[in-house]
C-alpha atoms as an extended CHARMM CRD file, in Angstrom:
* protein
*
       272  EXT
         1         1  MET       CA             -2.2450000000       -8.5520000000      -19.8350000000  PROA      1               0.0000000000
         2         2  ALA       CA             -3.3400000000       -9.8810000000      -16.3980000000  PROA      2               0.0000000000
         3         3  PRO       CA             -6.0330000000       -8.1220000000      -14.4390000000  PROA      3               0.0000000000
         4         4  PRO       CA             -5.0750000000       -6.2560000000      -11.2870000000  PROA      4               0.0000000000
         5         5  LYS       CA             -4.8650000000       -7.8890000000       -7.9350000000  PROA      5               0.0000000000
         6         6  TYR       CA             -8.0650000000       -7.9740000000       -5.9070000000  PROA      6               0.0000000000
         7         7  LYS       CA             -6.8140000000       -5.2770000000       -3.5370000000  PROA      7               0.0000000000
         8         8  ASP       CA             -5.9590000000       -3.0250000000       -6.5120000000  PROA      8               0.0000000000
         9         9  LEU       CA             -9.4840000000       -2.9590000000       -7.9340000000  PROA      9               0.0000000000
        10        10  GLY       CA            -10.4260000000        0.7160000000       -7.7850000000  PROA      10              0.0000000000
        11        11  LYS       CA             -6.7720000000        1.5970000000       -7.1960000000  PROA      11              0.0000000000
        12        12  LYS       CA             -6.7440000000        4.9120000000       -9.0440000000  PROA      12              0.0000000000
        13        13  ALA       CA             -9.3790000000        6.4120000000       -6.8570000000  PROA      13              0.0000000000
        14        14  ASN       CA             -7.9140000000        4.9060000000       -3.7710000000  PROA      14              0.0000000000
        15        15  ASP       CA             -4.4730000000        6.3910000000       -4.5720000000  PROA      15              0.0000000000
        16        16  ILE       CA             -5.8950000000        9.9300000000       -4.7900000000  PROA      16              0.0000000000
        17        17  LEU       CA             -8.0940000000        9.5750000000       -1.6770000000  PROA      17              0.0000000000
        18        18  ASN       CA             -5.9140000000        7.4260000000        0.6790000000  PROA      18              0.0000000000
        19        19  GLU       CA             -2.2840000000        7.2400000000       -0.4230000000  PROA      19              0.0000000000
        20        20  ASP       CA              0.4450000000        9.6500000000        0.6870000000  PROA      20              0.0000000000
        21        21  PHE       CA             -1.4780000000       11.3810000000        3.4740000000  PROA      21              0.0000000000
        22        22  LYS       CA              1.0150000000       10.4360000000        6.2280000000  PROA      22              0.0000000000
        23        23  PHE       CA              0.9670000000       12.6560000000        9.2510000000  PROA      23              0.0000000000
        24        24  GLU       CA              4.4000000000       11.9540000000       10.7730000000  PROA      24              0.0000000000
        25        25  GLN       CA              8.0450000000       13.0570000000       10.3160000000  PROA      25              0.0000000000
        26        26  THR       CA             10.1180000000       10.6320000000        8.3300000000  PROA      26              0.0000000000
        27        27  PHE       CA             13.5720000000       10.5020000000        6.7610000000  PROA      27              0.0000000000
        28        28  GLU       CA             14.2550000000        7.6940000000        4.3070000000  PROA      28              0.0000000000
        29        29  LEU       CA             17.7130000000        6.9180000000        2.9900000000  PROA      29              0.0000000000
        30        30  LYS       CA             18.3130000000        4.5010000000        0.1010000000  PROA      30              0.0000000000
        31        31  SER       CA             21.7150000000        3.2940000000       -0.8920000000  PROA      31              0.0000000000
        32        32  GLN       CA             23.5520000000        0.3460000000       -2.4620000000  PROA      32              0.0000000000
        33        33  VAL       CA             26.7290000000       -1.2840000000       -0.9910000000  PROA      33              0.0000000000
        34        34  ASN       CA             28.4600000000       -4.1690000000       -2.7610000000  PROA      34              0.0000000000
        35        35  GLY       CA             25.2550000000       -5.0790000000       -4.6020000000  PROA      35              0.0000000000
        36        36  VAL       CA             23.0890000000       -4.9330000000       -1.5040000000  PROA      36              0.0000000000
        37        37  GLU       CA             20.1920000000       -2.4250000000       -1.5500000000  PROA      37              0.0000000000
        38        38  VAL       CA             19.8880000000       -0.7800000000        1.8180000000  PROA      38              0.0000000000
        39        39  LYS       CA             16.8810000000        1.2770000000        2.9290000000  PROA      39              0.0000000000
        40        40  SER       CA             16.8840000000        3.0590000000        6.3640000000  PROA      40              0.0000000000
        41        41  ILE       CA             13.7810000000        4.7640000000        7.7020000000  PROA      41              0.0000000000
        42        42  PHE       CA             13.7430000000        7.0690000000       10.7610000000  PROA      42              0.0000000000
        43        43  SER       CA             10.3740000000        8.3010000000       11.8520000000  PROA      43              0.0000000000
        44        44  ASP       CA              8.6450000000       10.2370000000       14.6750000000  PROA      44              0.0000000000
        45        45  LYS       CA              4.9020000000        9.5210000000       15.0640000000  PROA      45              0.0000000000
        46        46  GLY       CA              4.6450000000       11.6090000000       18.2630000000  PROA      46              0.0000000000
        47        47  LYS       CA              5.9910000000        8.9240000000       20.5480000000  PROA      47              0.0000000000
        48        48  GLY       CA              9.7580000000        9.3910000000       20.0270000000  PROA      48              0.0000000000
        49        49  MET       CA             12.0800000000        8.5760000000       17.1510000000  PROA      49              0.0000000000
        50        50  THR       CA             12.1950000000        5.0300000000       15.7980000000  PROA      50              0.0000000000
        51        51  GLY       CA             14.2320000000        3.4280000000       13.0500000000  PROA      51              0.0000000000
        52        52  ASN       CA             13.8980000000        0.5740000000       10.5810000000  PROA      52              0.0000000000
        53        53  MET       CA             16.3100000000       -0.9160000000        8.1040000000  PROA      53              0.0000000000
        54        54  GLU       CA             16.0320000000       -3.2220000000        5.1130000000  PROA      54              0.0000000000
        55        55  CYS       CA             18.8500000000       -4.9850000000        3.3450000000  PROA      55              0.0000000000
        56        56  LYS       CA             18.0150000000       -6.7030000000       -0.0530000000  PROA      56              0.0000000000
        57        57  LYS       CA             20.1910000000       -8.7320000000       -2.3090000000  PROA      57              0.0000000000
        58        58  GLY       CA             19.5320000000      -11.0350000000       -5.2690000000  PROA      58              0.0000000000
        59        59  VAL       CA             20.7960000000      -14.5340000000       -4.8680000000  PROA      59              0.0000000000
        60        60  SER       CA             20.7240000000      -16.5200000000       -8.2040000000  PROA      60              0.0000000000
        61        61  SER       CA             19.8040000000      -19.8480000000       -6.6590000000  PROA      61              0.0000000000
        62        62  VAL       CA             17.1750000000      -18.4960000000       -4.3160000000  PROA      62              0.0000000000
        63        63  GLY       CA             15.7710000000      -15.1490000000       -5.5130000000  PROA      63              0.0000000000
        64        64  ASP       CA             15.5980000000      -11.8050000000       -3.7810000000  PROA      64              0.0000000000
        65        65  VAL       CA             16.5510000000      -12.0930000000       -0.0530000000  PROA      65              0.0000000000
        66        66  THR       CA             15.5030000000       -9.2190000000        2.3020000000  PROA      66              0.0000000000
        67        67  ILE       CA             16.3820000000       -8.8570000000        6.0070000000  PROA      67              0.0000000000
        68        68  LYS       CA             14.2520000000       -6.3560000000        7.9750000000  PROA      68              0.0000000000
        69        69  THR       CA             14.8730000000       -5.0950000000       11.5460000000  PROA      69              0.0000000000
        70        70  ASP       CA             13.9730000000       -2.1650000000       13.7740000000  PROA      70              0.0000000000
        71        71  HSD       CA             16.4780000000        0.1030000000       15.4890000000  PROA      71              0.0000000000
        72        72  ALA       CA             16.4880000000       -2.0610000000       18.6510000000  PROA      72              0.0000000000
        73        73  PHE       CA             16.9140000000       -5.3280000000       16.6990000000  PROA      73              0.0000000000
        74        74  GLU       CA             13.9710000000       -6.7120000000       18.6970000000  PROA      74              0.0000000000
        75        75  ASN       CA             12.2250000000       -8.4470000000       15.8570000000  PROA      75              0.0000000000
        76        76  PRO       CA             14.3790000000       -9.0160000000       12.7150000000  PROA      76              0.0000000000
        77        77  SER       CA             12.7790000000      -10.8480000000        9.8630000000  PROA      77              0.0000000000
        78        78  LEU       CA             13.7350000000      -12.6810000000        6.6680000000  PROA      78              0.0000000000
        79        79  MET       CA             11.8840000000      -12.4800000000        3.3860000000  PROA      79              0.0000000000
        80        80  ILE       CA             12.5530000000      -14.4720000000        0.1880000000  PROA      80              0.0000000000
        81        81  GLU       CA             10.9850000000      -13.7770000000       -3.1740000000  PROA      81              0.0000000000
        82        82  ASN       CA             11.3530000000      -16.0930000000       -6.0710000000  PROA      82              0.0000000000
        83        83  THR       CA              9.9020000000      -15.5510000000       -9.6310000000  PROA      83              0.0000000000
        84        84  SER       CA             11.8830000000      -18.2070000000      -11.5470000000  PROA      84              0.0000000000
        85        85  MET       CA             10.0340000000      -21.4200000000      -10.4910000000  PROA      85              0.0000000000
        86        86  MET       CA              7.3120000000      -21.0350000000      -13.1480000000  PROA      86              0.0000000000
        87        87  LYS       CA              6.2320000000      -18.4310000000      -15.7090000000  PROA      87              0.0000000000
        88        88  GLY       CA              3.6520000000      -16.1310000000      -14.1340000000  PROA      88              0.0000000000
        89        89  LEU       CA              4.2960000000      -17.4320000000      -10.5230000000  PROA      89              0.0000000000
        90        90  LYS       CA              5.8510000000      -15.4110000000       -7.7610000000  PROA      90              0.0000000000
        91        91  LEU       CA              6.3310000000      -17.0300000000       -4.4060000000  PROA      91              0.0000000000
        92        92  LYS       CA              7.1690000000      -15.0660000000       -1.1630000000  PROA      92              0.0000000000
        93        93  ALA       CA              8.0080000000      -16.4170000000        2.2490000000  PROA      93              0.0000000000
        94        94  GLU       CA              8.4790000000      -14.2900000000        5.4010000000  PROA      94              0.0000000000
        95        95  MET       CA              9.6170000000      -15.4180000000        8.8020000000  PROA      95              0.0000000000
        96        96  PRO       CA             11.1380000000      -14.0050000000       11.9960000000  PROA      96              0.0000000000
        97        97  CYS       CA             14.7980000000      -14.5930000000       12.6050000000  PROA      97              0.0000000000
        98        98  LEU       CA             14.6180000000      -15.1460000000       16.3110000000  PROA      98              0.0000000000
        99        99  PRO       CA             13.5530000000      -18.6770000000       17.4610000000  PROA      99              0.0000000000
       100       100  ASP       CA             11.0840000000      -17.4430000000       20.0050000000  PROA      100             0.0000000000
       101       101  LYS       CA              9.3600000000      -15.1280000000       17.5250000000  PROA      101             0.0000000000
       102       102  LEU       CA              9.3920000000      -17.8120000000       14.8860000000  PROA      102             0.0000000000
       103       103  LYS       CA              7.6400000000      -20.2610000000       17.2910000000  PROA      103             0.0000000000
       104       104  LYS       CA              4.9610000000      -17.6890000000       18.1650000000  PROA      104             0.0000000000
       105       105  ASN       CA              4.3600000000      -16.1150000000       14.7880000000  PROA      105             0.0000000000
       106       106  GLY       CA              5.2730000000      -18.9490000000       12.3960000000  PROA      106             0.0000000000
       107       107  VAL       CA              5.9680000000      -18.5560000000        8.6720000000  PROA      107             0.0000000000
       108       108  VAL       CA              3.9310000000      -16.5130000000        6.1650000000  PROA      108             0.0000000000
       109       109  ILE       CA              3.7910000000      -17.8290000000        2.5610000000  PROA      109             0.0000000000
       110       110  SER       CA              2.2840000000      -15.6870000000       -0.1430000000  PROA      110             0.0000000000
       111       111  PRO       CA              2.0340000000      -17.1620000000       -3.7150000000  PROA      111             0.0000000000
       112       112  GLU       CA              0.9350000000      -15.0990000000       -6.6420000000  PROA      112             0.0000000000
       113       113  PHE       CA              0.0050000000      -16.2270000000      -10.1040000000  PROA      113             0.0000000000
       114       114  LYS       CA             -1.0010000000      -14.1230000000      -13.0040000000  PROA      114             0.0000000000
       115       115  HSD       CA             -2.1780000000      -15.0070000000      -16.5850000000  PROA      115             0.0000000000
       116       116  ASP       CA             -3.7660000000      -13.1020000000      -19.4000000000  PROA      116             0.0000000000
       117       117  SER       CA             -7.2440000000      -13.1960000000      -17.8720000000  PROA      117             0.0000000000
       118       118  VAL       CA             -6.6960000000      -14.0960000000      -14.2040000000  PROA      118             0.0000000000
       119       119  MET       CA             -4.7760000000      -12.9650000000      -11.1490000000  PROA      119             0.0000000000
       120       120  PHE       CA             -4.5730000000      -15.1880000000       -8.0900000000  PROA      120             0.0000000000
       121       121  THR       CA             -3.0200000000      -14.3270000000       -4.7610000000  PROA      121             0.0000000000
       122       122  ALA       CA             -2.9460000000      -16.0100000000       -1.3110000000  PROA      122             0.0000000000
       123       123  LYS       CA             -1.5380000000      -15.4710000000        2.0970000000  PROA      123             0.0000000000
       124       124  ALA       CA             -0.9670000000      -18.4360000000        4.4430000000  PROA      124             0.0000000000
       125       125  GLU       CA              0.0170000000      -17.7450000000        8.0160000000  PROA      125             0.0000000000
       126       126  SER       CA              1.0960000000      -20.7730000000       10.0930000000  PROA      126             0.0000000000
       127       127  GLY       CA              0.9820000000      -18.8300000000       13.3090000000  PROA      127             0.0000000000
       128       128  LYS       CA             -2.6560000000      -17.9400000000       12.8320000000  PROA      128             0.0000000000
       129       129  GLN       CA             -3.4850000000      -21.1740000000       11.0670000000  PROA      129             0.0000000000
       130       130  CYS       CA             -5.3960000000      -19.3540000000        8.3520000000  PROA      130             0.0000000000
       131       131  VAL       CA             -5.2070000000      -18.4880000000        4.6600000000  PROA      131             0.0000000000
       132       132  VAL       CA             -6.6230000000      -15.5670000000        2.7210000000  PROA      132             0.0000000000
       133       133  ILE       CA             -7.3690000000      -16.2910000000       -0.9220000000  PROA      133             0.0000000000
       134       134  ASP       CA             -8.4190000000      -13.8570000000       -3.5710000000  PROA      134             0.0000000000
       135       135  ALA       CA             -8.7330000000      -13.9430000000       -7.3220000000  PROA      135             0.0000000000
       136       136  SER       CA             -9.5590000000      -11.3850000000       -9.9980000000  PROA      136             0.0000000000
       137       137  PHE       CA            -10.7730000000      -12.0390000000      -13.6020000000  PROA      137             0.0000000000
       138       138  ALA       CA            -10.7810000000       -9.8810000000      -16.7510000000  PROA      138             0.0000000000
       139       139  ALA       CA            -14.0650000000       -9.6410000000      -18.7640000000  PROA      139             0.0000000000
       140       140  GLY       CA            -13.6770000000       -7.0150000000      -21.4050000000  PROA      140             0.0000000000
       141       141  PRO       CA            -13.9130000000       -3.5420000000      -19.9000000000  PROA      141             0.0000000000
       142       142  ALA       CA            -14.5770000000       -5.0630000000      -16.5070000000  PROA      142             0.0000000000
       143       143  ASN       CA            -12.5550000000       -6.8170000000      -13.7720000000  PROA      143             0.0000000000
       144       144  VAL       CA            -14.2920000000       -8.9570000000      -11.2020000000  PROA      144             0.0000000000
       145       145  GLY       CA            -12.7440000000      -10.1830000000       -8.0500000000  PROA      145             0.0000000000
       146       146  LEU       CA            -13.5280000000      -12.4900000000       -5.0390000000  PROA      146             0.0000000000
       147       147  GLN       CA            -11.7880000000      -12.7900000000       -1.6440000000  PROA      147             0.0000000000
       148       148  THR       CA            -12.3090000000      -15.1140000000        1.3570000000  PROA      148             0.0000000000
       149       149  LYS       CA            -10.5080000000      -16.2890000000        4.5200000000  PROA      149             0.0000000000
       150       150  ALA       CA            -10.4020000000      -19.9110000000        5.6910000000  PROA      150             0.0000000000
       151       151  THR       CA             -8.9950000000      -21.3400000000        9.0370000000  PROA      151             0.0000000000
       152       152  ALA       CA             -7.5310000000      -24.6540000000        9.7550000000  PROA      152             0.0000000000
       153       153  ASN       CA            -10.8670000000      -25.6860000000       11.5060000000  PROA      153             0.0000000000
       154       154  GLY       CA            -12.7790000000      -25.1000000000        8.2990000000  PROA      154             0.0000000000
       155       155  LYS       CA            -14.3810000000      -21.8170000000        9.2290000000  PROA      155             0.0000000000
       156       156  VAL       CA            -14.8680000000      -19.4230000000        6.2870000000  PROA      156             0.0000000000
       157       157  SER       CA            -15.1850000000      -15.6310000000        6.9030000000  PROA      157             0.0000000000
       158       158  GLY       CA            -14.4020000000      -12.2830000000        5.3550000000  PROA      158             0.0000000000
       159       159  THR       CA            -15.9470000000      -13.0870000000        2.0760000000  PROA      159             0.0000000000
       160       160  SER       CA            -16.2590000000      -10.1870000000       -0.3360000000  PROA      160             0.0000000000
       161       161  ALA       CA            -16.7750000000       -9.4590000000       -4.0140000000  PROA      161             0.0000000000
       162       162  ALA       CA            -15.5620000000       -6.5110000000       -6.0860000000  PROA      162             0.0000000000
       163       163  LEU       CA            -16.0790000000       -5.0340000000       -9.4950000000  PROA      163             0.0000000000
       164       164  GLU       CA            -14.1250000000       -2.5170000000      -11.5760000000  PROA      164             0.0000000000
       165       165  TYR       CA            -15.5100000000       -1.1060000000      -14.8040000000  PROA      165             0.0000000000
       166       166  THR       CA            -13.7530000000        1.1740000000      -17.2380000000  PROA      166             0.0000000000
       167       167  ALA       CA            -15.7890000000        3.4010000000      -19.5940000000  PROA      167             0.0000000000
       168       168  GLY       CA            -13.4580000000        5.8290000000      -21.5050000000  PROA      168             0.0000000000
       169       169  SER       CA            -11.6050000000        7.9420000000      -18.9660000000  PROA      169             0.0000000000
       170       170  MET       CA            -13.9310000000        6.9270000000      -16.1350000000  PROA      170             0.0000000000
       171       171  ILE       CA            -13.3980000000        3.9830000000      -13.7940000000  PROA      171             0.0000000000
       172       172  LEU       CA            -16.1560000000        2.8040000000      -11.5130000000  PROA      172             0.0000000000
       173       173  ALA       CA            -15.4530000000        0.3060000000       -8.6620000000  PROA      173             0.0000000000
       174       174  GLY       CA            -17.4220000000       -1.2140000000       -5.9440000000  PROA      174             0.0000000000
       175       175  LYS       CA            -16.9260000000       -3.8740000000       -3.1720000000  PROA      175             0.0000000000
       176       176  TYR       CA            -19.5790000000       -5.7950000000       -1.1660000000  PROA      176             0.0000000000
       177       177  GLU       CA            -18.6720000000       -7.5820000000        2.0600000000  PROA      177             0.0000000000
       178       178  LEU       CA            -21.0180000000      -10.5130000000        2.6050000000  PROA      178             0.0000000000
       179       179  ASP       CA            -20.4050000000      -10.9540000000        6.3010000000  PROA      179             0.0000000000
       180       180  LYS       CA            -21.1540000000       -7.2930000000        7.1840000000  PROA      180             0.0000000000
       181       181  GLY       CA            -23.6640000000       -6.6320000000        4.4310000000  PROA      181             0.0000000000
       182       182  ALA       CA            -21.5840000000       -3.4290000000        3.7070000000  PROA      182             0.0000000000
       183       183  PHE       CA            -20.9380000000       -1.7670000000        0.3100000000  PROA      183             0.0000000000
       184       184  ALA       CA            -18.3290000000        0.6710000000       -0.6640000000  PROA      184             0.0000000000
       185       185  GLY       CA            -17.8160000000        2.2800000000       -4.0840000000  PROA      185             0.0000000000
       186       186  SER       CA            -15.5600000000        4.7730000000       -5.9260000000  PROA      186             0.0000000000
       187       187  MET       CA            -15.3350000000        6.7280000000       -9.1420000000  PROA      187             0.0000000000
       188       188  HSD       CA            -12.1790000000        8.0240000000      -10.8280000000  PROA      188             0.0000000000
       189       189  THR       CA            -11.8860000000       10.1420000000      -13.9900000000  PROA      189             0.0000000000
       190       190  SER       CA             -9.2110000000       12.1160000000      -15.7900000000  PROA      190             0.0000000000
       191       191  VAL       CA            -10.2650000000       15.7150000000      -16.5220000000  PROA      191             0.0000000000
       192       192  ASN       CA             -7.0710000000       16.2360000000      -18.5840000000  PROA      192             0.0000000000
       193       193  ASP       CA             -3.3930000000       15.1290000000      -18.6850000000  PROA      193             0.0000000000
       194       194  GLN       CA             -2.6500000000       16.9830000000      -15.4610000000  PROA      194             0.0000000000
       195       195  THR       CA             -5.9080000000       16.6210000000      -13.4010000000  PROA      195             0.0000000000
       196       196  ASP       CA             -7.6310000000       13.5820000000      -11.9590000000  PROA      196             0.0000000000
       197       197  VAL       CA            -10.7260000000       13.6450000000       -9.6360000000  PROA      197             0.0000000000
       198       198  ALA       CA            -12.1390000000       10.8100000000       -7.4170000000  PROA      198             0.0000000000
       199       199  VAL       CA            -15.0240000000       10.2240000000       -5.0790000000  PROA      199             0.0000000000
       200       200  ALA       CA            -15.5950000000        7.3700000000       -2.6390000000  PROA      200             0.0000000000
       201       201  PHE       CA            -18.7460000000        6.4590000000       -0.7430000000  PROA      201             0.0000000000
       202       202  SER       CA            -20.0850000000        3.6600000000        1.4890000000  PROA      202             0.0000000000
       203       203  SER       CA            -23.3660000000        2.3020000000        2.6470000000  PROA      203             0.0000000000
       204       204  GLY       CA            -22.4560000000        3.5770000000        6.1130000000  PROA      204             0.0000000000
       205       205  GLY       CA            -22.7780000000        7.1320000000        4.8130000000  PROA      205             0.0000000000
       206       206  ASP       CA            -19.0580000000        7.9120000000        4.2840000000  PROA      206             0.0000000000
       207       207  LEU       CA            -18.2950000000       10.3100000000        1.4460000000  PROA      207             0.0000000000
       208       208  THR       CA            -14.9030000000       11.6660000000        0.3360000000  PROA      208             0.0000000000
       209       209  LEU       CA            -14.0860000000       13.8790000000       -2.5980000000  PROA      209             0.0000000000
       210       210  GLY       CA            -10.5170000000       14.3510000000       -3.8900000000  PROA      210             0.0000000000
       211       211  ALA       CA             -8.4430000000       15.6140000000       -6.8400000000  PROA      211             0.0000000000
       212       212  ASN       CA             -4.8180000000       15.2510000000       -7.9780000000  PROA      212             0.0000000000
       213       213  TYR       CA             -2.8920000000       17.8810000000      -10.0700000000  PROA      213             0.0000000000
       214       214  LYS       CA              0.4080000000       17.3600000000      -11.7300000000  PROA      214             0.0000000000
       215       215  ILE       CA              2.2060000000       20.7020000000      -11.7070000000  PROA      215             0.0000000000
       216       216  ASP       CA              5.1450000000       19.4590000000      -13.7670000000  PROA      216             0.0000000000
       217       217  GLY       CA              7.5600000000       16.4350000000      -13.9080000000  PROA      217             0.0000000000
       218       218  ASP       CA              9.0150000000       17.1280000000      -10.5360000000  PROA      218             0.0000000000
       219       219  SER       CA              6.0020000000       18.2560000000       -8.4100000000  PROA      219             0.0000000000
       220       220  ASN       CA              2.4970000000       17.2030000000       -7.6440000000  PROA      220             0.0000000000
       221       221  VAL       CA             -0.3260000000       18.3330000000       -5.3400000000  PROA      221             0.0000000000
       222       222  LYS       CA             -3.5550000000       16.6710000000       -4.2610000000  PROA      222             0.0000000000
       223       223  GLY       CA             -6.2790000000       17.2480000000       -1.7620000000  PROA      223             0.0000000000
       224       224  LYS       CA             -9.4670000000       15.7420000000       -0.3750000000  PROA      224             0.0000000000
       225       225  VAL       CA            -12.3930000000       16.5540000000        1.9270000000  PROA      225             0.0000000000
       226       226  ASP       CA            -14.6130000000       14.0540000000        3.7590000000  PROA      226             0.0000000000
       227       227  LYS       CA            -18.0730000000       14.3920000000        5.1360000000  PROA      227             0.0000000000
       228       228  LYS       CA            -16.8080000000       15.4300000000        8.5750000000  PROA      228             0.0000000000
       229       229  GLY       CA            -15.1760000000       18.4710000000        7.0070000000  PROA      229             0.0000000000
       230       230  VAL       CA            -11.5910000000       17.4140000000        7.3620000000  PROA      230             0.0000000000
       231       231  ILE       CA             -9.5290000000       18.8320000000        4.5880000000  PROA      231             0.0000000000
       232       232  SER       CA             -6.3470000000       16.9670000000        3.7320000000  PROA      232             0.0000000000
       233       233  LEU       CA             -3.5710000000       18.2480000000        1.5220000000  PROA      233             0.0000000000
       234       234  PHE       CA             -0.4300000000       16.6470000000        0.0430000000  PROA      234             0.0000000000
       235       235  TYR       CA              2.4210000000       18.1130000000       -1.8830000000  PROA      235             0.0000000000
       236       236  ILE       CA              5.4900000000       16.3500000000       -3.3330000000  PROA      236             0.0000000000
       237       237  GLN       CA              8.6180000000       18.0440000000       -4.7790000000  PROA      237             0.0000000000
       238       238  LYS       CA             11.5750000000       16.4460000000       -6.3770000000  PROA      238             0.0000000000
       239       239  VAL       CA             14.1190000000       18.9310000000       -5.1270000000  PROA      239             0.0000000000
       240       240  ARG       CA             17.0790000000       17.3040000000       -6.9770000000  PROA      240             0.0000000000
       241       241  LYS       CA             17.8850000000       13.9410000000       -8.5260000000  PROA      241             0.0000000000
       242       242  ASP       CA             18.6500000000       12.2690000000       -5.1870000000  PROA      242             0.0000000000
       243       243  LEU       CA             16.2260000000       14.1790000000       -2.9020000000  PROA      243             0.0000000000
       244       244  THR       CA             12.3650000000       14.1790000000       -2.6610000000  PROA      244             0.0000000000
       245       245  LEU       CA             10.2670000000       16.0470000000       -0.1910000000  PROA      245             0.0000000000
       246       246  LYS       CA              6.6590000000       15.2320000000        0.7700000000  PROA      246             0.0000000000
       247       247  VAL       CA              4.4270000000       17.5340000000        2.8930000000  PROA      247             0.0000000000
       248       248  SER       CA              1.0030000000       16.5560000000        4.2920000000  PROA      248             0.0000000000
       249       249  ALA       CA             -1.5770000000       18.4670000000        6.3420000000  PROA      249             0.0000000000
       250       250  ALA       CA             -5.0710000000       17.8170000000        7.6770000000  PROA      250             0.0000000000
       251       251  ILE       CA             -7.3080000000       20.6070000000        8.8290000000  PROA      251             0.0000000000
       252       252  ASP       CA            -10.5480000000       19.9970000000       10.7380000000  PROA      252             0.0000000000
       253       253  SER       CA            -12.7500000000       22.7500000000        9.4410000000  PROA      253             0.0000000000
       254       254  GLY       CA            -15.3700000000       22.0840000000       12.0760000000  PROA      254             0.0000000000
       255       255  ASN       CA            -12.9370000000       22.4770000000       14.9210000000  PROA      255             0.0000000000
       256       256  LEU       CA            -10.4290000000       25.1560000000       13.8020000000  PROA      256             0.0000000000
       257       257  SER       CA             -9.4850000000       26.2260000000       17.3230000000  PROA      257             0.0000000000
       258       258  GLY       CA             -8.9150000000       22.6520000000       18.6430000000  PROA      258             0.0000000000
       259       259  SER       CA             -5.4440000000       22.0980000000       20.0060000000  PROA      259             0.0000000000
       260       260  ASN       CA             -5.0950000000       18.5730000000       18.5210000000  PROA      260             0.0000000000
       261       261  ALA       CA             -7.5370000000       18.9340000000       15.6790000000  PROA      261             0.0000000000
       262       262  HSD       CA             -5.0260000000       19.4960000000       12.9560000000  PROA      262             0.0000000000
       263       263  LYS       CA             -2.1190000000       17.2390000000       11.7950000000  PROA      263             0.0000000000
       264       264  TRP       CA              0.9250000000       17.6160000000        9.6010000000  PROA      264             0.0000000000
       265       265  GLY       CA              3.6150000000       15.4150000000        8.2440000000  PROA      265             0.0000000000
       266       266  LEU       CA              6.9980000000       15.7910000000        6.4750000000  PROA      266             0.0000000000
       267       267  GLN       CA              8.8610000000       13.0270000000        4.5860000000  PROA      267             0.0000000000
       268       268  ALA       CA             12.2860000000       13.2510000000        3.0020000000  PROA      268             0.0000000000
       269       269  VAL       CA             13.5680000000       10.5420000000        0.7320000000  PROA      269             0.0000000000
       270       270  MET       CA             17.1680000000       10.5480000000       -0.2730000000  PROA      270             0.0000000000
       271       271  SER       CA             19.0760000000        8.2080000000       -2.5120000000  PROA      271             0.0000000000
       272       272  MET       CA             22.8130000000        7.6660000000       -2.5640000000  PROA      272             0.0000000000
């Protein structure tokens, strides 16, 4: 089994502490029309309603083809994913559909290769003339990863190293950024089949504690608190087979009377 991607080292702790806490109002509709997967998202982030749509279809000679656009059709894009060229290799290419956007932003090519003991990913952007390369390696109970960025003129930056170590039900992870001299770490453990806890910290003094509790097969709740005293909560409920509701809230315990101190979000996901 291949090790996780570099960005997924420490994923279990990151999922508890950072995923799902979305403070916006969103409605997502998933459907399928004549073999085309359609996903429409309508959201309000406090600046008015916006919409996005994705249409995805598998083409035997090419791979999965996805077209994305916003509600104003200002910046439609095309994405192609192919996994049949070579065992373990996945190739993804993204590009704007409009000529002026294509000239400005260029094409993004993202290869991914996995093997029993190595995972390699890269992202090359012709518009920015740079490539980000990362790799992770399995070494028994540990996974080790490296990441760096190189530009067309030979400049190398953003180099970092990461380590994830599993000991029983506990997962320890850490990342060190060479350019900044900064370190961040996390710990995740399962208390029982329903409860997981996580903690994250950094050399800058950041500290976040969180927990996740599975109520049953259709509902889940989690919460976290950071060193500033901001308490964040998340609840998900599968109302029925085709409808899921997600509720998020953030309470600033140090500024309870502040007019803009607290945030909330509601997401509804429906399948047809």
